[in-house]
mmCIF file of C-alpha atoms and ligand atoms in Angstrom:
data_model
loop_
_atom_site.group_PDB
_atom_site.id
_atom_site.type_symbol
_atom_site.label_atom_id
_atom_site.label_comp_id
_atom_site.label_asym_id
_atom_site.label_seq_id
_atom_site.Cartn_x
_atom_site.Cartn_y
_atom_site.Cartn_z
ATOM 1 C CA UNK R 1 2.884 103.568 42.046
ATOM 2 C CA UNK R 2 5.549 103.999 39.792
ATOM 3 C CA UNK R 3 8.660 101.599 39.669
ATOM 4 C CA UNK R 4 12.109 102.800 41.083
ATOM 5 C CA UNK R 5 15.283 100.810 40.590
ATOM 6 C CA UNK R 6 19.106 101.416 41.832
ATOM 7 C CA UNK R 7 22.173 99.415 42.556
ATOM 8 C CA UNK R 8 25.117 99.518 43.983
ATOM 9 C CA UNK R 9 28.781 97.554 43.735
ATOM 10 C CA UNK R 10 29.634 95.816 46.804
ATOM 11 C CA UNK R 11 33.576 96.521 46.152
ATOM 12 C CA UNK R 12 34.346 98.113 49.718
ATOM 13 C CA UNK R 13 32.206 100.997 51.525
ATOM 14 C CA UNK R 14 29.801 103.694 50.866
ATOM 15 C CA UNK R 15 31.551 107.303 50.244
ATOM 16 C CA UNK R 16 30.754 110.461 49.590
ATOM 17 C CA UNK R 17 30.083 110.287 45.757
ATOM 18 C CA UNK R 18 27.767 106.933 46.769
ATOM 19 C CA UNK R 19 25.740 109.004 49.019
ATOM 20 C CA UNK R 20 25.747 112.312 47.291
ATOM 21 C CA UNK R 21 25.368 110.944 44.064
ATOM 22 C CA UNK R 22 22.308 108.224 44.396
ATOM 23 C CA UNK R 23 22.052 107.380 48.424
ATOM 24 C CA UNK R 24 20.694 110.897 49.123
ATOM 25 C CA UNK R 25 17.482 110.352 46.613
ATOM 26 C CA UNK R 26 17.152 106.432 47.166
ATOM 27 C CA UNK R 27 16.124 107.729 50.822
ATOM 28 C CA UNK R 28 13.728 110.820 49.493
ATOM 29 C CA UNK R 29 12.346 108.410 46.726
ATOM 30 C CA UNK R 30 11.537 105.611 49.288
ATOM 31 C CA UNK R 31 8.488 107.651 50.702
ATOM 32 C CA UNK R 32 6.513 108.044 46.979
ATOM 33 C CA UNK R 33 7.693 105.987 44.868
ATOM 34 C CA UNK R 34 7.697 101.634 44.442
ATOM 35 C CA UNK R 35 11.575 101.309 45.071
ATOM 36 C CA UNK R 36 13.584 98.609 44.568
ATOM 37 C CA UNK R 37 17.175 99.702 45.865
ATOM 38 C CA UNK R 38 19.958 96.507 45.265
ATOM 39 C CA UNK R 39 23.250 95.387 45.659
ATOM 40 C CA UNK R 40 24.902 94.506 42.391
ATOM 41 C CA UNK R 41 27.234 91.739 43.497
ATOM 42 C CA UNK R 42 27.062 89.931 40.116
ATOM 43 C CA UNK R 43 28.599 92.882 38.631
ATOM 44 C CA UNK R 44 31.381 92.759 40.815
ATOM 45 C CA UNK R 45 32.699 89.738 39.401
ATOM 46 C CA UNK R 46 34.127 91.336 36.613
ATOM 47 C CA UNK R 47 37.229 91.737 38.575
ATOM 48 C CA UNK R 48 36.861 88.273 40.247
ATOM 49 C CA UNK R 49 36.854 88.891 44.298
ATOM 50 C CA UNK R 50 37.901 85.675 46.600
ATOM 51 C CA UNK R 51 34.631 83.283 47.045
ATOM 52 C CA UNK R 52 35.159 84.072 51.054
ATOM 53 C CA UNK R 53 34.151 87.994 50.310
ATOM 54 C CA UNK R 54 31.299 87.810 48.501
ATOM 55 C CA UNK R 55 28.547 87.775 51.231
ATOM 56 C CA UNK R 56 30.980 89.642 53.560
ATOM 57 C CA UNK R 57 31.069 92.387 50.868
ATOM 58 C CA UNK R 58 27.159 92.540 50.356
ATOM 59 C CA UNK R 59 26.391 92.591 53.713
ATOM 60 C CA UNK R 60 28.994 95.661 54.186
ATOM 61 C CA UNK R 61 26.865 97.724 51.804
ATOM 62 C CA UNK R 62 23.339 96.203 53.329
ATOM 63 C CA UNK R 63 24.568 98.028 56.595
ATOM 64 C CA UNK R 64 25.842 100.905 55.063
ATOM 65 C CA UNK R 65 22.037 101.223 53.239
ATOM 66 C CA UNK R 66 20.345 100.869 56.745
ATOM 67 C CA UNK R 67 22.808 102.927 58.613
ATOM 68 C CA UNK R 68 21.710 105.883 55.571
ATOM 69 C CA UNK R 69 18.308 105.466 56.615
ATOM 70 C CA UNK R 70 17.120 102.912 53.404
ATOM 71 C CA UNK R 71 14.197 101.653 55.117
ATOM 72 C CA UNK R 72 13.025 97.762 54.477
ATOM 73 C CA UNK R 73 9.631 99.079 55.539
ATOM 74 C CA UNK R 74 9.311 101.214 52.812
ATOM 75 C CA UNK R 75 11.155 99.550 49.938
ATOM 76 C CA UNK R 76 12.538 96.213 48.758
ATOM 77 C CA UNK R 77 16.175 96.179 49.865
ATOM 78 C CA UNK R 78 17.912 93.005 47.815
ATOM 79 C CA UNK R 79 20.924 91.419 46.902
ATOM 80 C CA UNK R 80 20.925 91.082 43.015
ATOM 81 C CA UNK R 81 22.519 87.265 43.040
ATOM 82 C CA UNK R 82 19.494 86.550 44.912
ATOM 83 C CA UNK R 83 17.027 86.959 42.128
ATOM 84 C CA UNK R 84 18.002 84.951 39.124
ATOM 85 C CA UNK R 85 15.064 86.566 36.719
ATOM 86 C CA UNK R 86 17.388 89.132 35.982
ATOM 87 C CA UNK R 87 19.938 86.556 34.246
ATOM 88 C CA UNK R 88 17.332 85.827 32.201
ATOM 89 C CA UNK R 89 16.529 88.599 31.085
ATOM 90 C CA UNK R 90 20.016 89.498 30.588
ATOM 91 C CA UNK R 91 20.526 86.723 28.314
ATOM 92 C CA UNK R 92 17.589 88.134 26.216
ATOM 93 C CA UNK R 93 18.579 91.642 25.870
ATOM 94 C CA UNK R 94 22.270 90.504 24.728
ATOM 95 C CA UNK R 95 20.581 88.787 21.652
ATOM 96 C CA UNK R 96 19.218 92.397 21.198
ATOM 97 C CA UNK R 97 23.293 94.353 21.744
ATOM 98 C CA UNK R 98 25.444 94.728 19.290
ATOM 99 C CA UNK R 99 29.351 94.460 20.124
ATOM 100 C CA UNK R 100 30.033 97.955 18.657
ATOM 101 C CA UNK R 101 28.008 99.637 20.668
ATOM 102 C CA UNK R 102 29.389 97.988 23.666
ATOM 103 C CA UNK R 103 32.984 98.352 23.040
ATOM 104 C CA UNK R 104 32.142 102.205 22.763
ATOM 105 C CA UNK R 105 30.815 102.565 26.206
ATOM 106 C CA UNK R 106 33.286 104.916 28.005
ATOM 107 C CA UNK R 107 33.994 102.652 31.116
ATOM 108 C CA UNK R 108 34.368 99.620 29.049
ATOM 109 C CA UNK R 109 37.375 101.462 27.242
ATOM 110 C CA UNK R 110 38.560 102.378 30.858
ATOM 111 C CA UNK R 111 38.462 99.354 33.025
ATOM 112 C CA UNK R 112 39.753 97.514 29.799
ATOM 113 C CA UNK R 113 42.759 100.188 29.850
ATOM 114 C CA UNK R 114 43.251 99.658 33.293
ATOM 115 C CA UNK R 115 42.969 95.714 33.462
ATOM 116 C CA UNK R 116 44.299 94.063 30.353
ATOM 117 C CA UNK R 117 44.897 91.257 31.213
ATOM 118 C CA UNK R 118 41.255 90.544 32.150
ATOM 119 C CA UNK R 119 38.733 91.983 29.664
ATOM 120 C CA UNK R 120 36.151 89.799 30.111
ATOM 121 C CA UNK R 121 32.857 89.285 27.915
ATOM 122 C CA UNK R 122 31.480 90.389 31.672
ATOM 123 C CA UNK R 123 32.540 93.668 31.423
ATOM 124 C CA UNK R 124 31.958 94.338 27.886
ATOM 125 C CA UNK R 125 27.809 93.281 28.717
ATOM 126 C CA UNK R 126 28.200 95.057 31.977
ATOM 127 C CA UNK R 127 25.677 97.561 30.834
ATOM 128 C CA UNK R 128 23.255 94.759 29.397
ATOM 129 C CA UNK R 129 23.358 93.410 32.735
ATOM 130 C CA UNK R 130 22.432 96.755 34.013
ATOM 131 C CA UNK R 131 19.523 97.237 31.563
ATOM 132 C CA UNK R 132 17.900 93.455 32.712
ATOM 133 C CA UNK R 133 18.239 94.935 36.521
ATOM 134 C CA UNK R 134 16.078 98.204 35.820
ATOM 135 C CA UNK R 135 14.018 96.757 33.000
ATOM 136 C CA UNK R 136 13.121 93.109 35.080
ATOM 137 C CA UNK R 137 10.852 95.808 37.592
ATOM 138 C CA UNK R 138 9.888 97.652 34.642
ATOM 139 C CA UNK R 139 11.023 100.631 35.998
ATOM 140 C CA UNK R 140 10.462 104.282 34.872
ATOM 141 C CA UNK R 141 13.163 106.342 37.521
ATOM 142 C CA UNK R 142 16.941 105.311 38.404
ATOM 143 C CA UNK R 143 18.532 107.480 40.983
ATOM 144 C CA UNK R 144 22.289 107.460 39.634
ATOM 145 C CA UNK R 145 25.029 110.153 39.831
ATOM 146 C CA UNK R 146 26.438 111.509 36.638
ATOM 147 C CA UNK R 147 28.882 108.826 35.689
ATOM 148 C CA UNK R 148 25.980 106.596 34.981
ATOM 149 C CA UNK R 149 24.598 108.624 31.905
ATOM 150 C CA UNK R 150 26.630 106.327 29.587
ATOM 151 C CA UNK R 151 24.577 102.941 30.891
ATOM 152 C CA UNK R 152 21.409 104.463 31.577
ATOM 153 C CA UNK R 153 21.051 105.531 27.817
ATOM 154 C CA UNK R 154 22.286 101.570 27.009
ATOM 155 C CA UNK R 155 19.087 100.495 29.542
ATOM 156 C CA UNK R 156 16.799 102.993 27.070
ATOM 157 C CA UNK R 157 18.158 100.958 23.929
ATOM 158 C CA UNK R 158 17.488 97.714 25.304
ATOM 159 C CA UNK R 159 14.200 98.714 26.520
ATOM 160 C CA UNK R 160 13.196 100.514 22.996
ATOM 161 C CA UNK R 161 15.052 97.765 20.997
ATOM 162 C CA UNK R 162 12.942 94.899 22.459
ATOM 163 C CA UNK R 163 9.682 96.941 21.757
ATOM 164 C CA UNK R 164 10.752 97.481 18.265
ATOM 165 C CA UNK R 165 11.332 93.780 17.668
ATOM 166 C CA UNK R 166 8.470 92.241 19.078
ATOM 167 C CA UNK R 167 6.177 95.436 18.056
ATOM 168 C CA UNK R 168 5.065 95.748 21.893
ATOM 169 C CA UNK R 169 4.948 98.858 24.471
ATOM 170 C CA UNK R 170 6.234 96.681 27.105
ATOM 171 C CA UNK R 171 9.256 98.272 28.359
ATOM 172 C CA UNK R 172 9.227 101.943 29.440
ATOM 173 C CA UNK R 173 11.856 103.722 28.772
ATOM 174 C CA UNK R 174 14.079 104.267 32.340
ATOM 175 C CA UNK R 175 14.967 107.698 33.081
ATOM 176 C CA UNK R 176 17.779 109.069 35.640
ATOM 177 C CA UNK R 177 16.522 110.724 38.672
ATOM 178 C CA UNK R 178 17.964 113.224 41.205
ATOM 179 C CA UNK R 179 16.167 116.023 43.040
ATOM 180 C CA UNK R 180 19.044 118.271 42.651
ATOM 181 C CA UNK R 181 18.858 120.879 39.169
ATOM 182 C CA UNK R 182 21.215 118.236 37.330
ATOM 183 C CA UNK R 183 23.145 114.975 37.872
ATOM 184 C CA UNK R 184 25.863 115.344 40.877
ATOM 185 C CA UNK R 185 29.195 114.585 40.647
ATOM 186 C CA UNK R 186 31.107 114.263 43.943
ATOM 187 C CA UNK R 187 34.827 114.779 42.998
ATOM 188 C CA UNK R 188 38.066 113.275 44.217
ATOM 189 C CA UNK R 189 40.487 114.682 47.092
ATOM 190 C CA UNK R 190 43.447 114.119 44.645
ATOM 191 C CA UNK R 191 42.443 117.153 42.449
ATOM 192 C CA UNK R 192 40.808 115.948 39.236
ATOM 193 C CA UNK R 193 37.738 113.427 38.278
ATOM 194 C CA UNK R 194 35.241 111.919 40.203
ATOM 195 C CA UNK R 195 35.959 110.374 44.130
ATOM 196 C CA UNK R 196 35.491 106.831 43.422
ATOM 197 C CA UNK R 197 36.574 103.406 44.912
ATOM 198 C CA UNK R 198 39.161 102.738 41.826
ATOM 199 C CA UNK R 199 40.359 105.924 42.116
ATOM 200 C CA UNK R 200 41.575 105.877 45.678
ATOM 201 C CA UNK R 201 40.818 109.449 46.388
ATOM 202 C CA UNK R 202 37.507 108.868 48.817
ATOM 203 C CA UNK R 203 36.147 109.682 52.486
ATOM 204 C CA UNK R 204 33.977 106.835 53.362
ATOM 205 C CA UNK R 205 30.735 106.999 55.271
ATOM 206 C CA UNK R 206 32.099 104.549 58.366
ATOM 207 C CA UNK R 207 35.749 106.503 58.812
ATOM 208 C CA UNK R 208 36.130 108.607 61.985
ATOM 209 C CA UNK R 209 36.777 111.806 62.611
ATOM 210 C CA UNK R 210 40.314 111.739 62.677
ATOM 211 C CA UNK R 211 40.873 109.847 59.512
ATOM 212 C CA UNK R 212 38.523 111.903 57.590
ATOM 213 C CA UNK R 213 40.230 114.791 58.718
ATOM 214 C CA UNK R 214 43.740 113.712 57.668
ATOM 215 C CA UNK R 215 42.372 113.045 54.076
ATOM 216 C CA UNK R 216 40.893 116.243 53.916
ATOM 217 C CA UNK R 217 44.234 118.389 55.526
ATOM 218 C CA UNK R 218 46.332 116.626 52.691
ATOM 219 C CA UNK R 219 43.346 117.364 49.485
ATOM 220 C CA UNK R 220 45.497 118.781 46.627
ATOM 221 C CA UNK R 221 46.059 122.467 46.469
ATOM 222 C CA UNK R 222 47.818 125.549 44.460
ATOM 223 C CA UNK R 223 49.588 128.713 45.839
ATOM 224 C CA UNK R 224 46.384 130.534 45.948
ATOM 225 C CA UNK R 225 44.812 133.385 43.820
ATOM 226 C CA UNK R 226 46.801 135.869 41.958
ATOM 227 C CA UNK R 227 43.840 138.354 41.390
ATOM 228 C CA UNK R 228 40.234 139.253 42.735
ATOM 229 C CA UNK R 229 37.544 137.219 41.601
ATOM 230 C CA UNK R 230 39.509 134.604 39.347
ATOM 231 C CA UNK R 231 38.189 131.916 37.874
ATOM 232 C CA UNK R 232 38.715 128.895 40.360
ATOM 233 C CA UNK R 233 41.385 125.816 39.186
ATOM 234 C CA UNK R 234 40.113 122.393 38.989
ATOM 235 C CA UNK R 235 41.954 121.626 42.333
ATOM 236 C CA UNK R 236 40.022 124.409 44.338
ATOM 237 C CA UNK R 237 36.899 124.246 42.237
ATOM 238 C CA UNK R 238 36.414 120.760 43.816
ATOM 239 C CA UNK R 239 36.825 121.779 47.682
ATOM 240 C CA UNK R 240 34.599 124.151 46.768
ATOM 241 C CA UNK R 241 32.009 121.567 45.642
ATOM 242 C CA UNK R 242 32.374 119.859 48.650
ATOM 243 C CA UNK R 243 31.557 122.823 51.046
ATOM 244 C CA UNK R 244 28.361 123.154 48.949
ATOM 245 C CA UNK R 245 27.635 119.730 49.260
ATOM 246 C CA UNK R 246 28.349 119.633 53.516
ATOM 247 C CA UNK R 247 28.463 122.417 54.743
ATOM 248 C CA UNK R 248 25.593 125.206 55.464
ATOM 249 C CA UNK R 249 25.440 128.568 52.650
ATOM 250 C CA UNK R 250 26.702 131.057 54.907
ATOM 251 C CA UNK R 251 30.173 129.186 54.982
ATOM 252 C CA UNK R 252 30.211 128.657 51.225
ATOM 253 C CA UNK R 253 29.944 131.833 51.400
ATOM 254 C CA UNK R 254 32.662 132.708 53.874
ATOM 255 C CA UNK R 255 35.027 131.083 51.783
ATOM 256 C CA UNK R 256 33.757 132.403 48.448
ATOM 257 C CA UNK R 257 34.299 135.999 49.499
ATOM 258 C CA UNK R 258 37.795 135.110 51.202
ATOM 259 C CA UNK R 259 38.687 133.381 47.153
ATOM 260 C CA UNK R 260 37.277 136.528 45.719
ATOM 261 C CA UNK R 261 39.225 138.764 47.452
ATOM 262 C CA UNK R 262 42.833 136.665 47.984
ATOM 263 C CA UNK R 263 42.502 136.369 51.516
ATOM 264 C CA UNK R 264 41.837 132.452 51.670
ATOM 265 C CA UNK R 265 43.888 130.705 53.926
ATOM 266 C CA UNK R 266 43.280 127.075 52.759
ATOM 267 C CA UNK R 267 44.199 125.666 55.726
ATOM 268 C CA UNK R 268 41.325 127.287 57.093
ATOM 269 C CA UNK R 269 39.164 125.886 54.157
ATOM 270 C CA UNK R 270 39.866 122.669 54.789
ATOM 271 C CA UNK R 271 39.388 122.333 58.568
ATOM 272 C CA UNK R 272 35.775 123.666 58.098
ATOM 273 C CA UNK R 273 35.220 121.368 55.125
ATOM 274 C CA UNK R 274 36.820 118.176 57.171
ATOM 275 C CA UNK R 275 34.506 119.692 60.090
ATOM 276 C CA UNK R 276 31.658 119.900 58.209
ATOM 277 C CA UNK R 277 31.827 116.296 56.743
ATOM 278 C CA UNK R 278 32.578 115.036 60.169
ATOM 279 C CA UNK R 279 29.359 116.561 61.362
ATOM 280 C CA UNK R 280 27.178 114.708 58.383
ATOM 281 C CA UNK R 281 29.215 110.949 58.438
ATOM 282 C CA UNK R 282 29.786 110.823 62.534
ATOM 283 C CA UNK R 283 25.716 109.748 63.144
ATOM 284 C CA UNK R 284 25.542 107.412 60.245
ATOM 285 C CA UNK R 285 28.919 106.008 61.098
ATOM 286 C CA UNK R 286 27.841 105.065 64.419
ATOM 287 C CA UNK R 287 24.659 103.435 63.188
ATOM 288 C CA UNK R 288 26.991 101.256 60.903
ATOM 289 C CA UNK R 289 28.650 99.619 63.525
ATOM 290 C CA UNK R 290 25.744 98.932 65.216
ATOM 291 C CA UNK R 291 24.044 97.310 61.709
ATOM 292 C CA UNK R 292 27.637 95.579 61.009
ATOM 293 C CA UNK R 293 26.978 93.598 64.551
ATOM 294 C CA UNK R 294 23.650 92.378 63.488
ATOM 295 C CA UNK R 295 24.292 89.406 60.889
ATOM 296 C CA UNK R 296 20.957 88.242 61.736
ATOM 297 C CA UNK R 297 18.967 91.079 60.999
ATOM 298 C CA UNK R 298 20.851 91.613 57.619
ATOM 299 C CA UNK R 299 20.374 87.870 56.575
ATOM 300 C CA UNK R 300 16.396 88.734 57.397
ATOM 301 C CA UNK R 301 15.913 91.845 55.552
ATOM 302 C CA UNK R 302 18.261 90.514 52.426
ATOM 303 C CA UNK R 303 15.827 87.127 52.433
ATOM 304 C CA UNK R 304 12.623 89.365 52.535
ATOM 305 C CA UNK R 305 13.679 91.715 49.792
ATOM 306 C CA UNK R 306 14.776 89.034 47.870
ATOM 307 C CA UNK R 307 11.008 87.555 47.581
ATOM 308 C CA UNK R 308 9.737 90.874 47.102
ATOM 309 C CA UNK R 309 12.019 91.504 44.017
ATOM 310 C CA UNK R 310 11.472 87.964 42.543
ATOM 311 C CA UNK R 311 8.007 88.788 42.834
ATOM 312 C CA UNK R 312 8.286 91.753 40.581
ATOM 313 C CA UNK R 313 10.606 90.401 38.499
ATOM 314 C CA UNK R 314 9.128 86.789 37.717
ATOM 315 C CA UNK R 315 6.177 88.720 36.874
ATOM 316 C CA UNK R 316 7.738 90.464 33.865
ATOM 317 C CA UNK R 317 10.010 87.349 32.833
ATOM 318 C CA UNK R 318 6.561 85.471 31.986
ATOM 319 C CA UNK R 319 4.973 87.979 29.893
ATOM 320 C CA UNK R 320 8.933 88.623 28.829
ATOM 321 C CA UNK R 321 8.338 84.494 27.581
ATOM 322 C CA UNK R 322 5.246 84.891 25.874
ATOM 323 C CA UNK R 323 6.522 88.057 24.069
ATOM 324 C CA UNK R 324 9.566 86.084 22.504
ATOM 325 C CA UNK R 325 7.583 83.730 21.652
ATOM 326 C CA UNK R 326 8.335 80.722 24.375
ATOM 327 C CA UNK R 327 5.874 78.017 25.113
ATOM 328 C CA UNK R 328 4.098 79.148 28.544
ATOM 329 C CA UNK R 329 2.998 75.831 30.001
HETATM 330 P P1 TYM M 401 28.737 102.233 41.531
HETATM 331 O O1 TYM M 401 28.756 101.111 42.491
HETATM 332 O O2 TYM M 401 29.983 102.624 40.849
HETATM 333 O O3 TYM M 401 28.172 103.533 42.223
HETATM 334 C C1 TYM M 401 26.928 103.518 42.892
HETATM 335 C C2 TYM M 401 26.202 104.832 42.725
HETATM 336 O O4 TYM M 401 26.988 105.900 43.220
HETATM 337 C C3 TYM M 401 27.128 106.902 42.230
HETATM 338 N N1 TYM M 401 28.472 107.517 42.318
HETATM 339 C C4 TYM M 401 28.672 108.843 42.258
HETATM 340 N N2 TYM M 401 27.835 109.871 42.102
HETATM 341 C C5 TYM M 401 28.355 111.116 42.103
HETATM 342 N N3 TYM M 401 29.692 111.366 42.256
HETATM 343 C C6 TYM M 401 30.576 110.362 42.412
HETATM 344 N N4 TYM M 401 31.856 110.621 42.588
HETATM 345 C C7 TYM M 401 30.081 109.012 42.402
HETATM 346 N N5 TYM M 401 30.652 107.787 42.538
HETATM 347 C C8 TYM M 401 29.648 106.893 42.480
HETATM 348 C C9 TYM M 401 26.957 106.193 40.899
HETATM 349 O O5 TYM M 401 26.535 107.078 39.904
HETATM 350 C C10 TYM M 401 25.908 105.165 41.265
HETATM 351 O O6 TYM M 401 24.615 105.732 41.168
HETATM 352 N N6 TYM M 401 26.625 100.424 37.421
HETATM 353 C C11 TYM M 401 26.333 100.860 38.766
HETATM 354 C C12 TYM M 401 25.634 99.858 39.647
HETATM 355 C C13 TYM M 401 24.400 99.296 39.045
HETATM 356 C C14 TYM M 401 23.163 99.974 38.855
HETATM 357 C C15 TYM M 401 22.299 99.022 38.249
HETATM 358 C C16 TYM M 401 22.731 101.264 39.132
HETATM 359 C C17 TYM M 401 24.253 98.035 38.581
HETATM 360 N N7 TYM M 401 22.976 97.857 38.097
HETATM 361 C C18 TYM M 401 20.970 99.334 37.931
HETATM 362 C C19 TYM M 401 21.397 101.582 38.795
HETATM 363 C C20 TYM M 401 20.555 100.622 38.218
HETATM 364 C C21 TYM M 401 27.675 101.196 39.424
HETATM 365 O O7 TYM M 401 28.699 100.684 39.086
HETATM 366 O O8 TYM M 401 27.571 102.013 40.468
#
């Protein structure tokens, strides 16, 4: 069966661009596919949380996976600072990077922007580090939402560089996956770009009714259209991409005619889209608390997926040693 691999930063809670944009298939993909779905604490140190978080944070996402219906029956749920393979391999395919490449990555540029005073050689090999986690299962699919086009074609290098090198067809090449037409991209509530945990502009999958609600009431908006069937600004395009994402077609519809023909109240809009989300986060919400209480359980399934992973990855490190030429004793 073929190989799956995803991740995701434990640096707070699941939201709407998490699920949307790689949640959503990681549960579809479980049923046909050999996944491997993890939770990329190492790569949250680039911003160095306090010791006393770490496992607090993982086990906030492990939850949040369960409570989305990530089944440890049916995949290998891990935690990646579990399986030290991948560091390995990490090491390995840095040999293989060049720092030009690296300093072009897009969200190197940013998060250096954004935190001068701490650009780390971490974040600079952040996609490197991203590369070993697909590449150490050999995978061929990676469900990821759009703003991970930038690393997954850095996990592609590594893979083909290391062929080329050595002369082998060990690597695949990893692909994204989505079942949607193209990549998603959830956007922010503040108007422009993507929602995201830096960005401060998310609804999370464990808030309740009332806060989602207020986030949605106060989403950025204009004065409203000036003439029939305008194009849409920025600001409204993005409600708009919510509705389609939450709510059911004959409401996207509603709405679509109302912006068509200048009668949208958005008022209106937005109380149907904070309904609608309401609707989709209220029964995973309630299954997080119950996950949250269960410290025990999480410890199991995290110690269980962690052998399955090393598994598959321990198996590719040693053929990984014989390629480079290593002694194998
Ligand atoms: P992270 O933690 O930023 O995001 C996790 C996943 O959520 C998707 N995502 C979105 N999709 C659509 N719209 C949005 N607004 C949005 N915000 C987040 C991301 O595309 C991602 O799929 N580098 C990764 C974590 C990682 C990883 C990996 C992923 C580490 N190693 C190996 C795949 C394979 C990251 O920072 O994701």
């Amino acid at each position: 069966m073929e190989k799956v691999v995803s991740g995701i930063r434990p640096t707070g809670h699941l939201h709407l661009g998490n699920y949307f944009g790689a949640v959503a298939n990681f549960i579809k993909m479980q049923d046909n596919y050999n996944c491997y779905f993890f939770i990329a604490d190492w790569h949250s140190l680039t911003t160095h949380p306090k010791p006393e978080d770490i496992v607090k944070s993982a086990h906030t996402i492990l939850a949040e996976y369960l409570a989305c219906g990530i089944d440890p029956a049916k995949c290998t749920i891990y935690i990646q600072s579990d399986v030290r393979e991948v560091l390995e391999l990490y090491l390995y395919l840095n040999m293989n990077t060049y720092l030009g490449e690296l300093e072009r990555v897009t969200t190197f540029k940013e998060k250096a922007r954004k935190q001068p005073d701490n650009v780390n050689a971490g974040l600079l090999t952040y996609p490197t580090l991203m590369a070993a986690d697909i590449l150490q299962h050999r995978a061929v699919k990676v469900p990821v939402g759009k703003d991970q086009e930038q690393n997954m074609e850095m996990a592609r290098k590594c893979a083909r560089r290391f062929n080329n090198i050595y002369g082998v067809e060990f690597f695949p090449e990893p692909q994204s996956f989505h079942y949607s037409a193209s990549a998603v991209k959830v956007p922010g509530l503040d108007g422009s770009g993507k929602m995201g945990k830096s960005e401060g502009n998310c609804i999370y999958l464990y808030e309740d009714a009332k806060t989602i609600t207020k986030k949605v009431m106060k989403a950025v908006t204009d004065t409203g259209p000036t003439a029939p069937n305008s194009e849409k600004p920025e600001v409204i395009q993005n409600l708009f991409t919510l509705l389609n994402i939450v709510s059911e077609e004959e409401t996207v519809k509603f709405f679509e005619d109302k912006w068509n023909d200048c009668s949208i109240r958005y008022g209106d809009l937005k109380k149907q889209l904070a309904a609608d989300i309401v609707k989709f986060t209220e029964p995973i919400r309630e299954k997080i608390e119950m996950y949250s209480n269960d410290t025990d359980l999480l410890m199991r399934i995290a110690k269980d997926g962690a052998e399955k992973a090393h598994e598959s990855a321990a198996e590719t490190l040693a053929e990984v040693r014989k390629i480079i030429g290593f002694k194998v004793y």
